[in-house]
Coordinates of C-alpha atoms in Angstrom, one line a residue:
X1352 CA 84.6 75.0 120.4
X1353 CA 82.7 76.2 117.9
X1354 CA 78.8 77.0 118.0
X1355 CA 75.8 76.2 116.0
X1356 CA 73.8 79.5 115.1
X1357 CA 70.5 78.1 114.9
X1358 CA 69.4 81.5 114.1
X1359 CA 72.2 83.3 112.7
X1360 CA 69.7 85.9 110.1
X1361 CA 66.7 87.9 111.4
X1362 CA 64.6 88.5 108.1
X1363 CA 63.7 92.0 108.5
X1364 CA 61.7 93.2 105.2
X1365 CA 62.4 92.1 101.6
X1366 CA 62.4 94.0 98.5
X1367 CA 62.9 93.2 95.3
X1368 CA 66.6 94.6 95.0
X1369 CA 67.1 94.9 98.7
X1370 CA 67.2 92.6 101.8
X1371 CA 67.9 93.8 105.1
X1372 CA 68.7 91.2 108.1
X1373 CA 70.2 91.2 111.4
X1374 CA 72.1 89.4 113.3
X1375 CA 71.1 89.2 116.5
X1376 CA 73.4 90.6 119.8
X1377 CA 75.8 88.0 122.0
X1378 CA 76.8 88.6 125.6
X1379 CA 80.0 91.1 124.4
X1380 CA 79.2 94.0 122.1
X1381 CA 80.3 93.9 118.6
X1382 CA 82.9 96.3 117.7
X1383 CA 84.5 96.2 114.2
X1384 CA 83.9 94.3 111.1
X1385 CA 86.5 92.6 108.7
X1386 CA 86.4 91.2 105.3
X1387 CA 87.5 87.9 104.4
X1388 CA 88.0 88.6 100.4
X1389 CA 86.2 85.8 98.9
X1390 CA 84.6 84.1 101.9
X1391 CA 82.5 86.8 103.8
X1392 CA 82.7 89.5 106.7
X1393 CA 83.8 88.7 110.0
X1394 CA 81.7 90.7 112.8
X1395 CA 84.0 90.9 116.2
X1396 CA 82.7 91.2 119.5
X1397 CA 84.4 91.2 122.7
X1398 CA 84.7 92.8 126.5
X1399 CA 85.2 97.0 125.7
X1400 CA 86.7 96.6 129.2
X1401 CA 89.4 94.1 128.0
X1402 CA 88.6 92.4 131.7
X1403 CA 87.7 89.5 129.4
X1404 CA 90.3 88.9 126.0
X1405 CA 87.6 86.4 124.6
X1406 CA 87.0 87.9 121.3
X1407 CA 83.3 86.7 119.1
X1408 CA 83.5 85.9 115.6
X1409 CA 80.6 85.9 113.4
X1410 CA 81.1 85.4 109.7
X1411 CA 78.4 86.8 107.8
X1412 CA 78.4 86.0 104.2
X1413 CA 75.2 85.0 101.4
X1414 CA 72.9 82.6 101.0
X1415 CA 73.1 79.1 100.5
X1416 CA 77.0 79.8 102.0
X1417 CA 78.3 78.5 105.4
X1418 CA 77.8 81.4 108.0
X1419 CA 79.1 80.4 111.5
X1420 CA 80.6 81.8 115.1
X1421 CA 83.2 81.2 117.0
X1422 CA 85.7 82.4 119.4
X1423 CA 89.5 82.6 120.5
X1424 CA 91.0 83.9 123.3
X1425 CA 94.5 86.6 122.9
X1426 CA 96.6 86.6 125.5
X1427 CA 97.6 90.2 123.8
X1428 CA 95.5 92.7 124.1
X1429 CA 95.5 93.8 120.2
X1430 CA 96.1 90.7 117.3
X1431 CA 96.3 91.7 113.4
X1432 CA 94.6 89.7 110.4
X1433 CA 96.2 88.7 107.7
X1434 CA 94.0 87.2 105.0
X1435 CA 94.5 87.2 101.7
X1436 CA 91.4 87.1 98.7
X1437 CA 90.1 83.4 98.7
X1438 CA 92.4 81.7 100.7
X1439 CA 91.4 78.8 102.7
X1440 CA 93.2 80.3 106.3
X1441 CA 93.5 83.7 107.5
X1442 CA 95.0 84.1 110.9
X1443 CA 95.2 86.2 114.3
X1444 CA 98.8 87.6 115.1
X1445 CA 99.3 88.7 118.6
X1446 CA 102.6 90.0 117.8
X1447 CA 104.0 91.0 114.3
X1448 CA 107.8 91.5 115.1
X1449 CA 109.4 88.3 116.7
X1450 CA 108.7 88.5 120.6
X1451 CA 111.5 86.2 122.3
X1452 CA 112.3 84.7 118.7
X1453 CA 108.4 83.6 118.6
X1454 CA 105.2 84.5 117.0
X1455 CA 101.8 83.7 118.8
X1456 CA 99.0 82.4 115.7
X1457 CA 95.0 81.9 115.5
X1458 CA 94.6 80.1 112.0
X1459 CA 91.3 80.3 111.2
X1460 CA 89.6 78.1 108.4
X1461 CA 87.0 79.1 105.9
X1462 CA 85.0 76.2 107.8
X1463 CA 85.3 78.2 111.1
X1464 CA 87.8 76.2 112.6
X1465 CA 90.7 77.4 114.9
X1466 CA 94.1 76.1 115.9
X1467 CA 96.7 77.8 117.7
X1468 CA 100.4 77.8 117.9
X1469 CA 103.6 79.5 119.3
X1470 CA 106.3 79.4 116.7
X1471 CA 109.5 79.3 117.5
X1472 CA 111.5 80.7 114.6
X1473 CA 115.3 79.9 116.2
X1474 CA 115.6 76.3 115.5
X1475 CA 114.7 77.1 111.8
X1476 CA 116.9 79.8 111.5
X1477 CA 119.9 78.1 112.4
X1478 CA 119.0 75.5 109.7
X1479 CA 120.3 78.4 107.0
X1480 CA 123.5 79.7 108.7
X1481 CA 124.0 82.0 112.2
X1482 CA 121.5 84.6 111.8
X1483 CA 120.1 85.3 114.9
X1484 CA 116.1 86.4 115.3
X1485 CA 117.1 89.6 116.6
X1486 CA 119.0 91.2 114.3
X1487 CA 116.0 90.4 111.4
X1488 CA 114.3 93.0 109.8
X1489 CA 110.6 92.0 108.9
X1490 CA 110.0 93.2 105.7
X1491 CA 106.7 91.3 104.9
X1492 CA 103.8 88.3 106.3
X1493 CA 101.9 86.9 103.4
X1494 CA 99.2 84.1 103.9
X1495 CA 99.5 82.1 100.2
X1496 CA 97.5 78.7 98.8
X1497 CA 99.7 76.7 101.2
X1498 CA 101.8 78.3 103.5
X1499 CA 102.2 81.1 105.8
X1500 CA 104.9 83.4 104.6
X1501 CA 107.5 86.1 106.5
X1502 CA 110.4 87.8 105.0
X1503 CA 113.6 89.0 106.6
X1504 CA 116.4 91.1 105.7
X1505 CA 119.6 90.5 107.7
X1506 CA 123.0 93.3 107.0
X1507 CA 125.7 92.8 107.9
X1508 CA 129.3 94.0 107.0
X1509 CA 129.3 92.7 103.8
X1510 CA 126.1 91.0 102.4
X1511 CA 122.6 91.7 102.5
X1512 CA 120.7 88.5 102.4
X1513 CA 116.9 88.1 101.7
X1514 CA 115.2 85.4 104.2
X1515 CA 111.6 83.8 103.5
X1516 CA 109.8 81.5 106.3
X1517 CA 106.8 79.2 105.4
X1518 CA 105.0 77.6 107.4
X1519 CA 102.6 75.0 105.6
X1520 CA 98.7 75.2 106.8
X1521 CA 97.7 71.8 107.3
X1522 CA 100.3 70.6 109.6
X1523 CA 102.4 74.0 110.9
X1524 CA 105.8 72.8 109.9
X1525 CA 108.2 75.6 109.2
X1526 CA 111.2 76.1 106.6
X1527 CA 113.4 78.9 106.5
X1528 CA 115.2 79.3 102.9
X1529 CA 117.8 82.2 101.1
X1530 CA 116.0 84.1 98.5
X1531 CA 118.9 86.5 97.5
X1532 CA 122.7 87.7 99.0
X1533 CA 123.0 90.6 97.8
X1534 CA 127.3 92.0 98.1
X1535 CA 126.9 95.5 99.6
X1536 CA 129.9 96.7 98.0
X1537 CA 129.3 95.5 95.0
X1538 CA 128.3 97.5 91.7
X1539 CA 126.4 94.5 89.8
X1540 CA 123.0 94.8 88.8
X1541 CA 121.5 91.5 91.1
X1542 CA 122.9 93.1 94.1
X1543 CA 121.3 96.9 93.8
X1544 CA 118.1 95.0 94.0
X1545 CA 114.9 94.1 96.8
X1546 CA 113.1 91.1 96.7
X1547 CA 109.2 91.3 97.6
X1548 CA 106.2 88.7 96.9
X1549 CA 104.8 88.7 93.5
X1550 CA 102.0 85.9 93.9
X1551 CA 102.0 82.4 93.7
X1552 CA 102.1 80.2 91.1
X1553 CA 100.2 77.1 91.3
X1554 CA 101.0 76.0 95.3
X1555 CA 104.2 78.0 94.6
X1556 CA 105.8 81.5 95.7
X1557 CA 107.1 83.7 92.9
X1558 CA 109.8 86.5 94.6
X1559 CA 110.2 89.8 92.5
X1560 CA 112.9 92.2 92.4
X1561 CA 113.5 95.3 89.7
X1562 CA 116.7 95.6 88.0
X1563 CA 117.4 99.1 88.0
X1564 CA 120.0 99.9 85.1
X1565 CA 119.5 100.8 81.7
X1566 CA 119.1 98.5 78.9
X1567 CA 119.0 95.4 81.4
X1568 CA 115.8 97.3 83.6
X1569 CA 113.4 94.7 84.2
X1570 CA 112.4 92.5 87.1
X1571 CA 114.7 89.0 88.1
X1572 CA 111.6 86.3 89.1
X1573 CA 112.3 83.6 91.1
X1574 CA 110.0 80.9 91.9
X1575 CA 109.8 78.2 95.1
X1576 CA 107.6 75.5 96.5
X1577 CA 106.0 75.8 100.0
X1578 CA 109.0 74.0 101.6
X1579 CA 111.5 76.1 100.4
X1580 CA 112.9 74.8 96.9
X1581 CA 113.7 76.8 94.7
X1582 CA 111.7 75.7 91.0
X1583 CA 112.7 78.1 88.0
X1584 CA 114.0 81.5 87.8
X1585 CA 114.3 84.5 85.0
X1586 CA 114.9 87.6 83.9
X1587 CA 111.6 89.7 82.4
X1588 CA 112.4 92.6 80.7
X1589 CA 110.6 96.2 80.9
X1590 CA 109.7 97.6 77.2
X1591 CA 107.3 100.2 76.5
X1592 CA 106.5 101.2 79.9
X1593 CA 107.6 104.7 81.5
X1594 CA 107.0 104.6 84.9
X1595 CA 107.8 107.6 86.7
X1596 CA 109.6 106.7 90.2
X1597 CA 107.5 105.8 93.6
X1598 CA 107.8 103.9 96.5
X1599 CA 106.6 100.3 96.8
X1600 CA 104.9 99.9 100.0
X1601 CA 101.9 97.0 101.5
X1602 CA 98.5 97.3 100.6
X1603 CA 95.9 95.0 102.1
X1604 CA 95.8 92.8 105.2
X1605 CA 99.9 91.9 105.1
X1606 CA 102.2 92.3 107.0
X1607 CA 103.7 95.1 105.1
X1608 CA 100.9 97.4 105.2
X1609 CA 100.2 97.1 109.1
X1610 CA 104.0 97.4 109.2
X1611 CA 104.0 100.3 106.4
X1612 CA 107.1 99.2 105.4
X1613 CA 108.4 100.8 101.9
X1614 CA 110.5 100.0 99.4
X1615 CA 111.7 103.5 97.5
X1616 CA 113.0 104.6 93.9
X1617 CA 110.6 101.5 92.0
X1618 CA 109.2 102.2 88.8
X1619 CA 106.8 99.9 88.6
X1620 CA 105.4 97.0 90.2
X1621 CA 105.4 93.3 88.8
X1622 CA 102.1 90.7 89.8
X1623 CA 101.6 87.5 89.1
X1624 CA 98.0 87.1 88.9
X1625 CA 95.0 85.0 87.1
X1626 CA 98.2 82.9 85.5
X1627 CA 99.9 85.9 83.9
X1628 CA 102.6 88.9 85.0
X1629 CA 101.2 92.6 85.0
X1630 CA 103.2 95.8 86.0
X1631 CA 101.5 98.5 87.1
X1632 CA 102.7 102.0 87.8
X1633 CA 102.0 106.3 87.0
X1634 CA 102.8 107.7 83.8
X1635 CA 102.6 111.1 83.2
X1636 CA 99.8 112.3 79.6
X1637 CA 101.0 115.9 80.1
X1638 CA 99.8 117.2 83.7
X1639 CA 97.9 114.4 84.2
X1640 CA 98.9 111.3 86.2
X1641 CA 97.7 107.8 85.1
X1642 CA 97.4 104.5 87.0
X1643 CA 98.5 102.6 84.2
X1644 CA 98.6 98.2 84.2
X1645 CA 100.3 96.3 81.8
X1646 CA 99.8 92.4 81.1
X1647 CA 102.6 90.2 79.3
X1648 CA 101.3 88.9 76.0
X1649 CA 104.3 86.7 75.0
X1650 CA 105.6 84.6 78.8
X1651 CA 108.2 82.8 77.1
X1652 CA 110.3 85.6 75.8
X1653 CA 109.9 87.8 78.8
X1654 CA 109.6 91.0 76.5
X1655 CA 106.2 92.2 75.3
X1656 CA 103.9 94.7 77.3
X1657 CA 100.7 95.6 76.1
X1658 CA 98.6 98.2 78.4
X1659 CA 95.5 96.6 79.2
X1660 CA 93.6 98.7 82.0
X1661 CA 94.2 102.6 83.1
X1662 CA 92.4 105.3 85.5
X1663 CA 92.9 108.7 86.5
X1664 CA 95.0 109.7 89.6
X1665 CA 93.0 112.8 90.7
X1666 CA 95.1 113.3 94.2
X1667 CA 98.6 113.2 92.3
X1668 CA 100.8 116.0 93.1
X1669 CA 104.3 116.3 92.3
X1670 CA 105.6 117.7 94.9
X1671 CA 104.4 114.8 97.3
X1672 CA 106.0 111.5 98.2
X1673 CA 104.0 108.9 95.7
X1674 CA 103.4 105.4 97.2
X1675 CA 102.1 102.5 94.8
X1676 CA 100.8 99.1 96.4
X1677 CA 98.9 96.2 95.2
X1678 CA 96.2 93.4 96.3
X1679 CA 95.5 90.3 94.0
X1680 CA 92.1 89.8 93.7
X1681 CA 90.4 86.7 92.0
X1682 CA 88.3 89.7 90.0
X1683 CA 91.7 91.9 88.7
X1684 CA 94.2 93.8 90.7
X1685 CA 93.6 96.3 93.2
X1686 CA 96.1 99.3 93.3
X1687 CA 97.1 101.9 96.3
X1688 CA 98.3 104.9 95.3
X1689 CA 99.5 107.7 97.8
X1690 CA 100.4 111.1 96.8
X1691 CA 98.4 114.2 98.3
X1692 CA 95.9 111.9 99.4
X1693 CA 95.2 108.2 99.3
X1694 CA 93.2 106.9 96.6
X1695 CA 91.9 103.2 95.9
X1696 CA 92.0 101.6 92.2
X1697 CA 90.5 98.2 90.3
X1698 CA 91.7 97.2 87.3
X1699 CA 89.7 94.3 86.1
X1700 CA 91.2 91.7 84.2
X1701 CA 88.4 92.0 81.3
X1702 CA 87.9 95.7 81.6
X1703 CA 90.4 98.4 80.1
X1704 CA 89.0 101.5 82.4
X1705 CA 89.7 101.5 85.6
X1706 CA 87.2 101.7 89.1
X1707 CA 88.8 104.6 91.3
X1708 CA 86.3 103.9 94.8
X1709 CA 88.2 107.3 96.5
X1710 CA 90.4 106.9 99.9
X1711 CA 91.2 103.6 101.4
X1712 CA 93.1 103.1 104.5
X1713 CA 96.7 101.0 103.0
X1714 CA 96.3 98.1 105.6
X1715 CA 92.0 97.9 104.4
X1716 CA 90.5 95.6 106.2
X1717 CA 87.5 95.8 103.5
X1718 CA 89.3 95.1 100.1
X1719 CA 85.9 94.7 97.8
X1720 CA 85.6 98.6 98.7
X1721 CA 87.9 98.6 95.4
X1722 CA 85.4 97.0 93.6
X1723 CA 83.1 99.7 93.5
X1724 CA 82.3 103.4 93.9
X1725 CA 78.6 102.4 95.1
X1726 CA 77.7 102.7 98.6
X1727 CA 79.9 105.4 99.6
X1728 CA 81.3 105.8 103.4
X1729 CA 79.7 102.0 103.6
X1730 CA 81.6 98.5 104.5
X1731 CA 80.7 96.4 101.4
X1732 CA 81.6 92.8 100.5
X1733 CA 81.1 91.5 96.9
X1734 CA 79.2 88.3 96.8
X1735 CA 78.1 86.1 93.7
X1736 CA 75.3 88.5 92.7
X1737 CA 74.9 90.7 94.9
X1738 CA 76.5 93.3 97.5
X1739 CA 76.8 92.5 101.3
X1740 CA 76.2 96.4 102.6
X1741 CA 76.9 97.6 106.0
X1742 CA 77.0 100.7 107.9
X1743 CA 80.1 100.9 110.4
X1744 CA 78.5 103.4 112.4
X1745 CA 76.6 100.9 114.2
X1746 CA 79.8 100.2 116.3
X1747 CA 80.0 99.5 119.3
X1748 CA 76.7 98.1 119.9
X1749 CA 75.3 95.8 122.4
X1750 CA 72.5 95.0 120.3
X1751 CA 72.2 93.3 116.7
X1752 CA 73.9 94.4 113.7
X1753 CA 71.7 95.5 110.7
X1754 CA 73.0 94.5 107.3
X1755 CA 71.6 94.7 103.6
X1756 CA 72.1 92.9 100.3
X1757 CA 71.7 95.0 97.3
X1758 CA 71.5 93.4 93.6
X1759 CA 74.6 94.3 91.3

């Protein structure tokens, strides 16, 4: 049920560029903080003892927005959030990998409101052909405009098929739908290919995978509604660019990232973002390595790249691994990239030089770090005109939390 704060902010001094406030402490201690991209920061609280699995949240966010509390109640004793920037739900996992062919869910509206469900993924499964939960392997979870999103990959002797679930927000019905068979033994461009979530179009899903050889190298893009039907497809092709190779792997709060699943030998990665396609990728000026995003100027023919944002890659070493992931954000795109060290990159969609903000943890739970190289070692949420600045030292605490807005 949840609770009015009739007292949510503690004014403690204000400045003309600063405002400090606190929220003051509940009965559990507060112990980690999470950002809701778009909406605001989530402050957790809960029994340290885990005698209790009630967990507190407090969203925390600027004025004249809603801020509220409210609880739910894991029957695990760890749950992941997967949120996305601006969506209208995030939710509460108590188990990522199907558990007895079910998934355990806290939805949680921007309003503050929470439902829970068991899914039961078998019934749906069957819908598609005999593919049993068990011998799925989760490649992704992805919470879009409308639906709640996992994809599968099934193998077997001879095909290796590409499985997306939805489950729609407002109502929890599920559909389970065939993005791609790929022939194992085959030697034909569509089936040396992986399929991965490129954004959303409208209400709908766009699905992204490279093609790989030669002259026909580009990225096949097919696009489906929240149920499951499948809307348009094509082929974009990759001019100009000369990506060197790296592996694709989750960045954000996805399933992906808390999964660190990776996807190796891409060069490049497509997004669909603020209505357009982008790639992004490292190219090589000499010695140097450069984060490097390109934006489509001409969608109906598929063809022409134009560089449009770039920053340095300071942590690049060639004889390391080199992982790329991305996060849509309403502001640009942020970018992962993982050689020696990790390193965090915005590339704004007005700007043609590049934020790097230094390391970032791949599953983030703080996203508008990106946004900004400000505030360094801090938690920071970007707000309309201001930052949302807080130090995670305070954790665990039994008392209130001290936070700060700073002007941009």
């Amino acid at each position: 049920m949840k609770k009015s704060l009739i007292f949510l902010f503690a004014l403690v001094s204000i400045a003309t560029h600063a405002q400090n406030f606190e929220i003051p402490p509940l009965k559990q201690p507060y112990y980690d903080i999470l950002e809701w991209k778009g909406i605001g920061a989530l402050a957790l609280s809960h029994d340290l003892t885990l005698t209790q699995k009630q967990v507190d949240l407090t969203m925390v966010s600027g004025e004249g927005k809603s801020s509220w509390q409210q609880v739910y109640n894991p029957m695990a004793k760890e749950t992941y959030f997967i949120s996305e920037d601006g969506g209208k739900y995030a939710y509460f996992l108590e188990n990522l990998e199907l558990k007895d062919n079910k998934v355990f869910i806290h939805q949680l509206s921007a309003a503050g409101n929470i439902k829970v469900m068991n899914l039961n993924f078998l019934p749906i499964l069957k819908r598609i052909g005999s593919f049993s939960p068990s011998d799925l392997y989760l490649t992704d979870i992805i919470t879009t405009e409308k639906a709640l999103l996992w994809m599968f990959k099934h193998r077997d002797k001879e095909k290796l098929t590409t499985i997306a679930v939805s489950m729609t927000h407002h109502n929890f019905n599920m559909y389970a739908f065939i993005v791609s068979e790929n022939v194992i033994s085959s030697s034909k461009i569509e089936d040396q290919i992986s399929w991965y979530v490129a954004g959303e179009k409208g209400e709908n899903i766009l699905f992204a995978a490279r093609l790989h050889a030669g002259k026909e190298a580009g990225w096949k893009v097919k696009e489906y509604n929240p149920k499951g039907v499948m809307v348009a497809e094509r082929v974009l092709e990759q001019r100009k660019t000369n990506f060197i190779a790296h592996a694709r792997v989750g960045f954000g709060r996805r399933g992906s990232a808390l999964l660190k699943r990776s996807e190796p030998n891409e060069k490049g990665t497509l997004v669909f973002a603020n209505g357009n396609y982008f790639v992004g990728g490292i190219e090589m000026n000499g010695t140097t390595a450069n984060l490097i995003t390109y934006k489509m100027e001409n969608q109906e023919n598929g063809k022409e790249w134009i560089k449009v944002c770039e920053s340095t890659c300071t942590n690049y070493n060639v004889k390391k691994d080199l992982e790329v992931g991305c996060f849509r954000m309403d502001e640009g795109i942020g970018w992962y990239v993982n050689s020696a060290k990790s390193e965090g990159h915005f590339h704004s969609f007005t700007s043609g030089t590049g934020i790097v903000s230094g390391s970032i943890d791949q599953a983030t739970s703080n996203p508008s770090r990106l946004l900004t190289a400000e505030f360094p070692s801090k938690f920071v949420v970007e707000l309309d005109t201001k930052w949302l600045v807080f130090d995670t030292k305070q954790f665990p605490t039994k008392g209130s939390l001290n936070f700060e807005y700073k002007q941009k």
